[in-house]
Coordinates of C-alpha atoms in Angstrom, one line a residue:
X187 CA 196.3 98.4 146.0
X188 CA 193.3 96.4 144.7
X189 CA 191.2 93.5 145.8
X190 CA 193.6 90.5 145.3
X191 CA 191.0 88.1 144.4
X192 CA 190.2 90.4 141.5
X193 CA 193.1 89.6 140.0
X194 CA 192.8 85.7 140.7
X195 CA 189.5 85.9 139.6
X196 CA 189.8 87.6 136.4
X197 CA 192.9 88.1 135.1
X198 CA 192.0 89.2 131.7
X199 CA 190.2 92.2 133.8
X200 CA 193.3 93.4 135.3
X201 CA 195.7 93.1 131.9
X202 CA 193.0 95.4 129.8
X203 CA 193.2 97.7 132.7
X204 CA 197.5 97.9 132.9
X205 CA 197.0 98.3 128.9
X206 CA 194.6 100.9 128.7
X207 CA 196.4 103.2 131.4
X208 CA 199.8 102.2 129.5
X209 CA 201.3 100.4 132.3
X210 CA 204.1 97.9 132.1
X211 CA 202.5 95.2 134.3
X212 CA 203.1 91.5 133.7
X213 CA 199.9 90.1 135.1
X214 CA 201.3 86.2 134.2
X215 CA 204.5 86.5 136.3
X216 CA 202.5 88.2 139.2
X217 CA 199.6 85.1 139.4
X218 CA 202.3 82.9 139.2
X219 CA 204.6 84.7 142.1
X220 CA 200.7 84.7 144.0
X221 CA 200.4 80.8 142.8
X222 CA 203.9 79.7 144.3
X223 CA 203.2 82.2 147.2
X224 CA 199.9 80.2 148.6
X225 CA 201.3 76.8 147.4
X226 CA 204.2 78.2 150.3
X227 CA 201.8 79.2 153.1
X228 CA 200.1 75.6 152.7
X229 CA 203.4 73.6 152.8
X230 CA 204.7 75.8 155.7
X231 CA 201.0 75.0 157.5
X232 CA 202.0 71.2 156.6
X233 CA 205.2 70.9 157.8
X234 CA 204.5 72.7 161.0
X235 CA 201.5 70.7 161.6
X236 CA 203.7 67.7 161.4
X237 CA 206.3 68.8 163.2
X238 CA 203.7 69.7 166.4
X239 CA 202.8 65.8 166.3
X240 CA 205.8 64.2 166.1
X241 CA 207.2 66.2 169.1
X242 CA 204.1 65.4 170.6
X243 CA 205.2 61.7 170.0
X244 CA 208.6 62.2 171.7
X245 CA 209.7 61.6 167.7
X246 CA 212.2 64.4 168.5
X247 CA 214.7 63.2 165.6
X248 CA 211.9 63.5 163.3
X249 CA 211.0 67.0 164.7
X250 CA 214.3 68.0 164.2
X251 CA 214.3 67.5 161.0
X252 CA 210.6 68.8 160.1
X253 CA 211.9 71.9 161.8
X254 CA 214.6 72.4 159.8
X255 CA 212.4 72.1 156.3
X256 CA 209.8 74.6 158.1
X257 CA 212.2 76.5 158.3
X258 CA 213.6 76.6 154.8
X259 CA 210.2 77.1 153.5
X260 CA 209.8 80.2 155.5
X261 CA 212.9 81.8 153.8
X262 CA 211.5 81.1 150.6
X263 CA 208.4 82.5 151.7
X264 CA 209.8 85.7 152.7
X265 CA 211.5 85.9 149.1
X266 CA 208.5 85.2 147.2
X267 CA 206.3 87.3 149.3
X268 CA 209.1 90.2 148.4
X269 CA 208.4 89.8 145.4
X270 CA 205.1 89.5 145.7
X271 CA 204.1 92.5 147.4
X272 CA 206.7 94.7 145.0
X273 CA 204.7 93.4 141.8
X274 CA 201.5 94.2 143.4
X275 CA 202.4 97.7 144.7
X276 CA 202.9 97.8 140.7
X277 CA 199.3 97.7 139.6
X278 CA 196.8 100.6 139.2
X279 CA 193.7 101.3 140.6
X280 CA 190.4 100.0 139.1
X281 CA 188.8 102.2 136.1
X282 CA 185.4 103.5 136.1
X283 CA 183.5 101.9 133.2
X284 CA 183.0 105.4 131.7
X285 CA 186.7 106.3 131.3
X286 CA 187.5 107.9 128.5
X287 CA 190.1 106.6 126.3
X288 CA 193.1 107.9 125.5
X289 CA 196.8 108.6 126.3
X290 CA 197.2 112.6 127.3
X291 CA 195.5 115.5 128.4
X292 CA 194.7 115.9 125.0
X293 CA 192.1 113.3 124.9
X294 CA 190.1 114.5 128.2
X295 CA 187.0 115.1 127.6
X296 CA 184.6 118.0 128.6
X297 CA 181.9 118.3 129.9
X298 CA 180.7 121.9 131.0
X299 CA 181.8 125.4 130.9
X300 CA 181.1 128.1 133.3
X301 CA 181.8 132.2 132.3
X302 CA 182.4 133.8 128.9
X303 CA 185.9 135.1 129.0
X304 CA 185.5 139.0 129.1
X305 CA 186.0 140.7 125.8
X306 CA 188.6 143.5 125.8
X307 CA 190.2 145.7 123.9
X308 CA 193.9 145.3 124.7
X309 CA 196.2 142.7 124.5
X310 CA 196.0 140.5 127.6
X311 CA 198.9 140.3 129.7
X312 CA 200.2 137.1 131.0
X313 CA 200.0 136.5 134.9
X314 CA 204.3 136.9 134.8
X315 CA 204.2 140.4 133.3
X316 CA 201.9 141.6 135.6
X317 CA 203.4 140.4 138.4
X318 CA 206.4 142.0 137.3
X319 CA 204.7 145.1 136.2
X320 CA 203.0 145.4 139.6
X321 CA 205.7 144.3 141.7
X322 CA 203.7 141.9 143.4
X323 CA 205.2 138.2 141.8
X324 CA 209.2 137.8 141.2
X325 CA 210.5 135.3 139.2
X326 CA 213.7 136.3 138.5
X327 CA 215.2 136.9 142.0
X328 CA 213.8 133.8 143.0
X329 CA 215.8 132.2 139.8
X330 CA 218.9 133.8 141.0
X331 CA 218.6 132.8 144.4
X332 CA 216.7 129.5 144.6
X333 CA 216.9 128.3 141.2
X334 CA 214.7 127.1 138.5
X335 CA 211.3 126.7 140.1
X336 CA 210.7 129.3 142.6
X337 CA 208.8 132.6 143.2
X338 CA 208.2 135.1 145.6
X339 CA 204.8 136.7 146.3
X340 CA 205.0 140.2 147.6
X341 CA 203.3 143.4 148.9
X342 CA 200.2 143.0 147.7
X343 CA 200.6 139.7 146.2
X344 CA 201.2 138.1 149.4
X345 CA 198.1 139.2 150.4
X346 CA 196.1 138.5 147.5
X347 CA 197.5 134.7 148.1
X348 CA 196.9 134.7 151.7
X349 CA 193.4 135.9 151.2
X350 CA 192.6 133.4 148.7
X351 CA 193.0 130.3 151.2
X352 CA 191.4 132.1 154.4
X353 CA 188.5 132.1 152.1
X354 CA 189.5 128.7 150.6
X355 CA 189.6 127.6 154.2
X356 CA 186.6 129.5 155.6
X357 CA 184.5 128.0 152.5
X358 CA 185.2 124.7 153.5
X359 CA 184.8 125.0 157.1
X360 CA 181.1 126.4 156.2
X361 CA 180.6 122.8 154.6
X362 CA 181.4 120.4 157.5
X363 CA 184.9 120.3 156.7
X364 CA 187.4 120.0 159.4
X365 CA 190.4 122.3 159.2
X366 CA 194.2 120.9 159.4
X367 CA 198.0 122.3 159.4
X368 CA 200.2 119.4 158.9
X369 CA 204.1 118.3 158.5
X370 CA 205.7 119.1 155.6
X371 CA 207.7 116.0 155.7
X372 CA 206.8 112.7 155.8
X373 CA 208.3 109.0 155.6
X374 CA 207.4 106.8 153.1
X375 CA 204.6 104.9 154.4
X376 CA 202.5 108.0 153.7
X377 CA 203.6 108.3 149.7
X378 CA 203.0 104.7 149.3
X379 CA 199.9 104.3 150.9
X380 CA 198.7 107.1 148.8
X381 CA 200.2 105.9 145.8
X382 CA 202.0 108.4 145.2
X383 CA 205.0 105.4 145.5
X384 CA 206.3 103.5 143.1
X385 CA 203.9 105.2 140.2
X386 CA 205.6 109.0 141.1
X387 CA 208.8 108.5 143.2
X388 CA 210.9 111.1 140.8
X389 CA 209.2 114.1 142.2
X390 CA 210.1 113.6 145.8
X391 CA 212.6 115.8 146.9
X392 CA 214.0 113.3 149.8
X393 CA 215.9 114.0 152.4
X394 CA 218.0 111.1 152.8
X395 CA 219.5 111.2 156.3
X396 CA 216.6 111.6 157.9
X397 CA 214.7 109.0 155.8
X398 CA 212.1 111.4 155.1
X399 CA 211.0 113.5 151.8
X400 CA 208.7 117.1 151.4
X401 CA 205.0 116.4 150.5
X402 CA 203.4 117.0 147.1
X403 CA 200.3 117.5 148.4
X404 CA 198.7 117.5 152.2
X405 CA 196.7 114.4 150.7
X406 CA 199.6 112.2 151.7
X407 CA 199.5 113.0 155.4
X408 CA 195.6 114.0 155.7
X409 CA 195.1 110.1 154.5
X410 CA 198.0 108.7 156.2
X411 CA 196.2 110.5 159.7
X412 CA 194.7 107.3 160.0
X413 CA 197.3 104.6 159.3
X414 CA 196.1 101.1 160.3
X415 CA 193.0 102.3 162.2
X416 CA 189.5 100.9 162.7
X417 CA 187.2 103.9 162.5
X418 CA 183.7 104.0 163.9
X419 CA 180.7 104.1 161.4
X420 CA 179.5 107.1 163.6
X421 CA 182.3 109.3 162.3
X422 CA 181.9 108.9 158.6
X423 CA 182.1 110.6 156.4
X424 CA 185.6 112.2 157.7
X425 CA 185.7 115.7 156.1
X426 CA 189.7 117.2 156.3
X427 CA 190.8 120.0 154.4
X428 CA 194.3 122.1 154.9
X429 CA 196.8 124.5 153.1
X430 CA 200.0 123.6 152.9
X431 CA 202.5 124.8 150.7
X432 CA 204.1 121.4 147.8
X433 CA 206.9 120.4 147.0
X434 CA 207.7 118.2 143.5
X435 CA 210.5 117.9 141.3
X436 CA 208.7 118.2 138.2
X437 CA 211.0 121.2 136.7
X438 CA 208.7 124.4 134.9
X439 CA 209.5 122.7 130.8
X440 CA 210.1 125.4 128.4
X441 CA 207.0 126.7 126.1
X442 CA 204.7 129.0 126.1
X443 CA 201.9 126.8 128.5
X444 CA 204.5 126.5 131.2
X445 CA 205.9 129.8 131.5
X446 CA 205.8 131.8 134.6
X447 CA 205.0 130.5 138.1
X448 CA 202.7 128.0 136.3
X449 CA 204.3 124.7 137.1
X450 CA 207.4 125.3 139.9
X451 CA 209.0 123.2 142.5
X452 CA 206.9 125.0 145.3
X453 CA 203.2 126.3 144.9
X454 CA 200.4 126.0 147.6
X455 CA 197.1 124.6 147.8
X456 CA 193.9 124.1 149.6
X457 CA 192.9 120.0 149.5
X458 CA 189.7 118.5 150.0
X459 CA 189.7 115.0 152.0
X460 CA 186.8 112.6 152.3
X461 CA 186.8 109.6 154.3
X462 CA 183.2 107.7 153.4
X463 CA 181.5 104.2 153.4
X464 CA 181.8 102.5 149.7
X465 CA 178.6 103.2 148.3
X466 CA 178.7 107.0 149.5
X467 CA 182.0 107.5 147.3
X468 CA 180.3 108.7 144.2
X469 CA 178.0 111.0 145.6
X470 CA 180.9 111.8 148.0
X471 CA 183.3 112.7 144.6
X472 CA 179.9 114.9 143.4
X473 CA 180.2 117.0 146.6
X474 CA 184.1 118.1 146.4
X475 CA 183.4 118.6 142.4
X476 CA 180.8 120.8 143.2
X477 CA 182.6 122.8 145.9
X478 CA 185.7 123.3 143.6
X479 CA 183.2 124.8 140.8
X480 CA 181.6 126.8 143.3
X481 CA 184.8 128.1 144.7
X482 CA 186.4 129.0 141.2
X483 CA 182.6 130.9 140.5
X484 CA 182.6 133.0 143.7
X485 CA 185.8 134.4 142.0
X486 CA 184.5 134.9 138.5
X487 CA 186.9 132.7 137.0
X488 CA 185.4 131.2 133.5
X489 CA 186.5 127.5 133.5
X490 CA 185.8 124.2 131.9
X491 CA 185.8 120.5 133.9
X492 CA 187.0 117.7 131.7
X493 CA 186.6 113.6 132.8
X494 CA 190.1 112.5 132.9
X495 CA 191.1 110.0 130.5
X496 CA 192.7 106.6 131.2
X497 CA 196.2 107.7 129.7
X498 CA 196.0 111.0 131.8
X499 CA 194.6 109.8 135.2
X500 CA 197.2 108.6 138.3
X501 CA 197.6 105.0 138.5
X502 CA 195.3 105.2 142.0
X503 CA 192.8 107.1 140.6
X504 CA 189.5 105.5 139.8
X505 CA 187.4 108.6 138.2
X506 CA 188.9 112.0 138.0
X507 CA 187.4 115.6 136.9
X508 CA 190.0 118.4 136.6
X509 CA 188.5 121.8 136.2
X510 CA 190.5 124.2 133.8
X511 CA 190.5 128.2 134.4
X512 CA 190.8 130.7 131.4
X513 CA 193.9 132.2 131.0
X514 CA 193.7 135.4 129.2
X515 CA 197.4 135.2 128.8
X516 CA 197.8 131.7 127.1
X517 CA 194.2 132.5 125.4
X518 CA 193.7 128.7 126.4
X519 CA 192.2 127.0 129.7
X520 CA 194.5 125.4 131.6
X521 CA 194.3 123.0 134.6
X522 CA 194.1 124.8 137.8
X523 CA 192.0 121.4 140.1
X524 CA 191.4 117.5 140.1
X525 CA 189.8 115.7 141.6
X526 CA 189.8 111.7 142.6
X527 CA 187.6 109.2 143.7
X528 CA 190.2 106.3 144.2
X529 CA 188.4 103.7 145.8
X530 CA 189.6 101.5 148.6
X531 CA 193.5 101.6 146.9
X532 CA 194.6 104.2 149.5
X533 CA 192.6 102.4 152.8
X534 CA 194.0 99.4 150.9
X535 CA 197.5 100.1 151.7
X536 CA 197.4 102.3 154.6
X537 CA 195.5 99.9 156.6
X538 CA 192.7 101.8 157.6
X539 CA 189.5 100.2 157.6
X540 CA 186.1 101.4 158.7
X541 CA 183.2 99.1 161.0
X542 CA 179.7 99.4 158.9
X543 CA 177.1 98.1 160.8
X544 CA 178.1 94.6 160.5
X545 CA 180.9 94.6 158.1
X546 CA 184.5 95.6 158.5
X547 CA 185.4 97.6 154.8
X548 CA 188.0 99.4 153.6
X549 CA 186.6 103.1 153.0
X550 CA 186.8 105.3 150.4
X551 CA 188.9 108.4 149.9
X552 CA 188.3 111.3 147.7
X553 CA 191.4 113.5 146.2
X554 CA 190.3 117.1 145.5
X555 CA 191.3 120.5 145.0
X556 CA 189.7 123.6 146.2
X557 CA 192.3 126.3 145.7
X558 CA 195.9 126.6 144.1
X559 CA 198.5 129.5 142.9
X560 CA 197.4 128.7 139.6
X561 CA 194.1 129.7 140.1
X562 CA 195.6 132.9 141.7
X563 CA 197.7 133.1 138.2
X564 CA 194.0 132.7 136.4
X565 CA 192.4 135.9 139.0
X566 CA 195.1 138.0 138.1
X567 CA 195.4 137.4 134.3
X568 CA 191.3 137.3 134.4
X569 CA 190.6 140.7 136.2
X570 CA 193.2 142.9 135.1
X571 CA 192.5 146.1 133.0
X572 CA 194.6 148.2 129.8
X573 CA 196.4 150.0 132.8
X574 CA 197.2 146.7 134.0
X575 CA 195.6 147.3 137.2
X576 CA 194.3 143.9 138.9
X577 CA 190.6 144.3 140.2
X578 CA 189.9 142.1 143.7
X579 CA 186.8 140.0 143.4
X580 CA 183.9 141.0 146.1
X581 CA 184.6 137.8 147.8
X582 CA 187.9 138.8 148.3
X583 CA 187.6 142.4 149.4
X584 CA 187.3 141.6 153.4
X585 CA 190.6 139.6 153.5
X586 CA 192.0 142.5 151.5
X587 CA 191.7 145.3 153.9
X588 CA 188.8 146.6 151.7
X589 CA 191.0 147.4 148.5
X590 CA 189.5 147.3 145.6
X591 CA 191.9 146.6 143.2
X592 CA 196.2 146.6 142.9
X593 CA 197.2 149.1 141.3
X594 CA 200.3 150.1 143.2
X595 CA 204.0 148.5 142.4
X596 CA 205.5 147.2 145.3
X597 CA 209.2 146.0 146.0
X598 CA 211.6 147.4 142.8

């Protein structure tokens, strides 16, 4: 949710930004719902004014009456502010000035690289056949008894993913951040206020009678912790990271990028949450960009980060890096983080508002990565040899008993 008065005040700001992001947004109709809607309040304030004095007159015939209108007005109220507040749950998040252009991942742009992918001579296997060769990631079990969108890790693959967030974790916790486990599920109030409602209701997997649905991402309930709070300046910036394991809808699409366990119903990941005063966001957004690059370095994981385009960004986002691992396999980088500065939108509509020496703001919240399976994909794929052997980064080797590498197949 943005500023109101930005949209009274400059309209013409707030149509080239529902253009550019390829939004359907009719900015007319919603200043003239918001028109209609304050020309409401004031009669309401009228009426009920009048009404106060001509009870106080003993006019009670007249009061009667004045009641009545008051009254009428109000239902009309609560329609137009209905409608109101659905149009303006419709409109995105502000855009950084330095956006790129464009409509698709296509048109990100980069702007680093990290690593040389290794030279080798064999033919690179993709993180599926190893898995399969090694026993250690099963996709077709899974298929049979889940469905579409599922996998197991096992033996060693379990391990290798359970290592990978208690260093994920640990890494964090080294920075300030403040570790979290929570619900999977979640009522509505925490999708919308993190905009994840109405711009991405199709990958909820809701359960209906209980009027609750899985979470995408431990973003919605981290930022949802503090629904309609005041926090103190004293605690800012509020650090929160946990692992959780996601849930979303979005079906694995056929083709070559997508094969595998690379986009699935369920996957796990390792957020970064910042809570932070309004002009510590940017330097705030630096931080958990630099931590993610960090991270995906201490595992020796070449990689590119890209600026997110307008076309490809969330409608809450305001500035967004996503950092792409090499995968051997697809001989192509691939998105495996992002990362979101988005403003006040979330605060916005959760309520939560911060005390700043004298002012009473809306704070900040940044949206990032640290760890996902599909940077576990992008280990395996990077660090395997021609026996097809996977070899366990340093940083890795304490959470792994030691080993050194997988090399033994586990479950037939």
């Amino acid at each position: 949710m943005i500023d109101i008065n930005i949209l009274r005040d400059d309209p013409a700001r707030v149509r080239g930004l529902c253009e550019k992001r390829g939004l359907p947004v009719n900015v007319d109709e919603l200043l003239a719902c918001d028109a209609q809607w304050r020309a409401l309040q004031t009669q309401i304030q009228h009426v009920r004014h009048a009404q106060k004095k001509a009870s106080a007159a003993g006019d009670i015939e007249q009061a009667i009456i004045l009641k009545r209108q008051a009254d009428a007005l109000q239902q009309q109220f609560q329609d137009v502010d209905q409608q109101r507040r659905h149009a303006l749950d419709g409109l995105p998040n502000l855009l950084a000035p330095d956006t790129p252009g464009g409509v698709s991942d296509a048109q990100n742009v980069e702007i680093q690289r990290w690593g040389t992918p290794r030279n080798v001579d064999f033919v690179p296997q993709t993180h599926d056949a190893l898995g399969i060769a090694l026993g250690i990631l099963d996709i077709k079990r899974a298929t049979r008894i889940c469905g579409r969108g599922f996998y197991y890790w096992i033996g060693d693959g379990a391990r290798l993913m359970a290592a990978v967030y208690r260093l994920a974790e640990d890494f964090l916790m080294e920075r300030g951040f403040t570790p979290m486990r929570t619900p999977l599920l979640t009522q509505d109030i925490s999708f919308y206020g993190t905009g994840y409602l109405p711009f991405s209701q199709d990958d909820l997997f809701r359960l209906k009678e209980h009027d609750l649905a899985l979470i995408g991402t431990s973003e919605q309930t981290m930022v949802a912790y503090h629904h309609d709070e005041v926090l103190e300046e004293r605690v800012l910036p509020l650090c929160y990271t946990a692992y959780s394991p996601c849930f979303r809808s979005e079906a694995g699409g056929a083709g070559r990028m997508t094969r595998g366990a690379f986009r699935m119903h369920q996957f796990h990941k390792q957020e970064q949450i910042v809570f932070c005063a309004p002009e510590d966001s940017e330097r705030w957004h630096g931080i958990c960009q630099q931590n993610a690059q960090d991270f995906v370095e201490l595992l020796d994981i070449p990689y590119r980060t890209v600026r997110v385009c307008a076309g490809d960004m969330g409608a809450p986002g305001y500035k967004k890096y996503d950092i792409e691992a090499w995968f051997p396999g697809f001989d192509a980088y691939r998105e495996t983080h992002s990362n979101t500065n988005l403003l006040d939108f979330q605060t916005r509509r959760l309520n939560i508002q911060a005390v700043i020496g004298k002012r009473r703001v809306f704070p900040h919240t940044i949206s990032a990565t640290l760890a996902t399976d599909r940077l576990i994909l992008a280990l395996m794929e990077n660090n395997q040899d021609k026996q097809g052997h996977i070899r366990i980064p340093q940083a890795l080797r304490a959470y792994m008993g030691g080993h050194m590498e997988i090399s033994q197949r586990g479950v037939p």
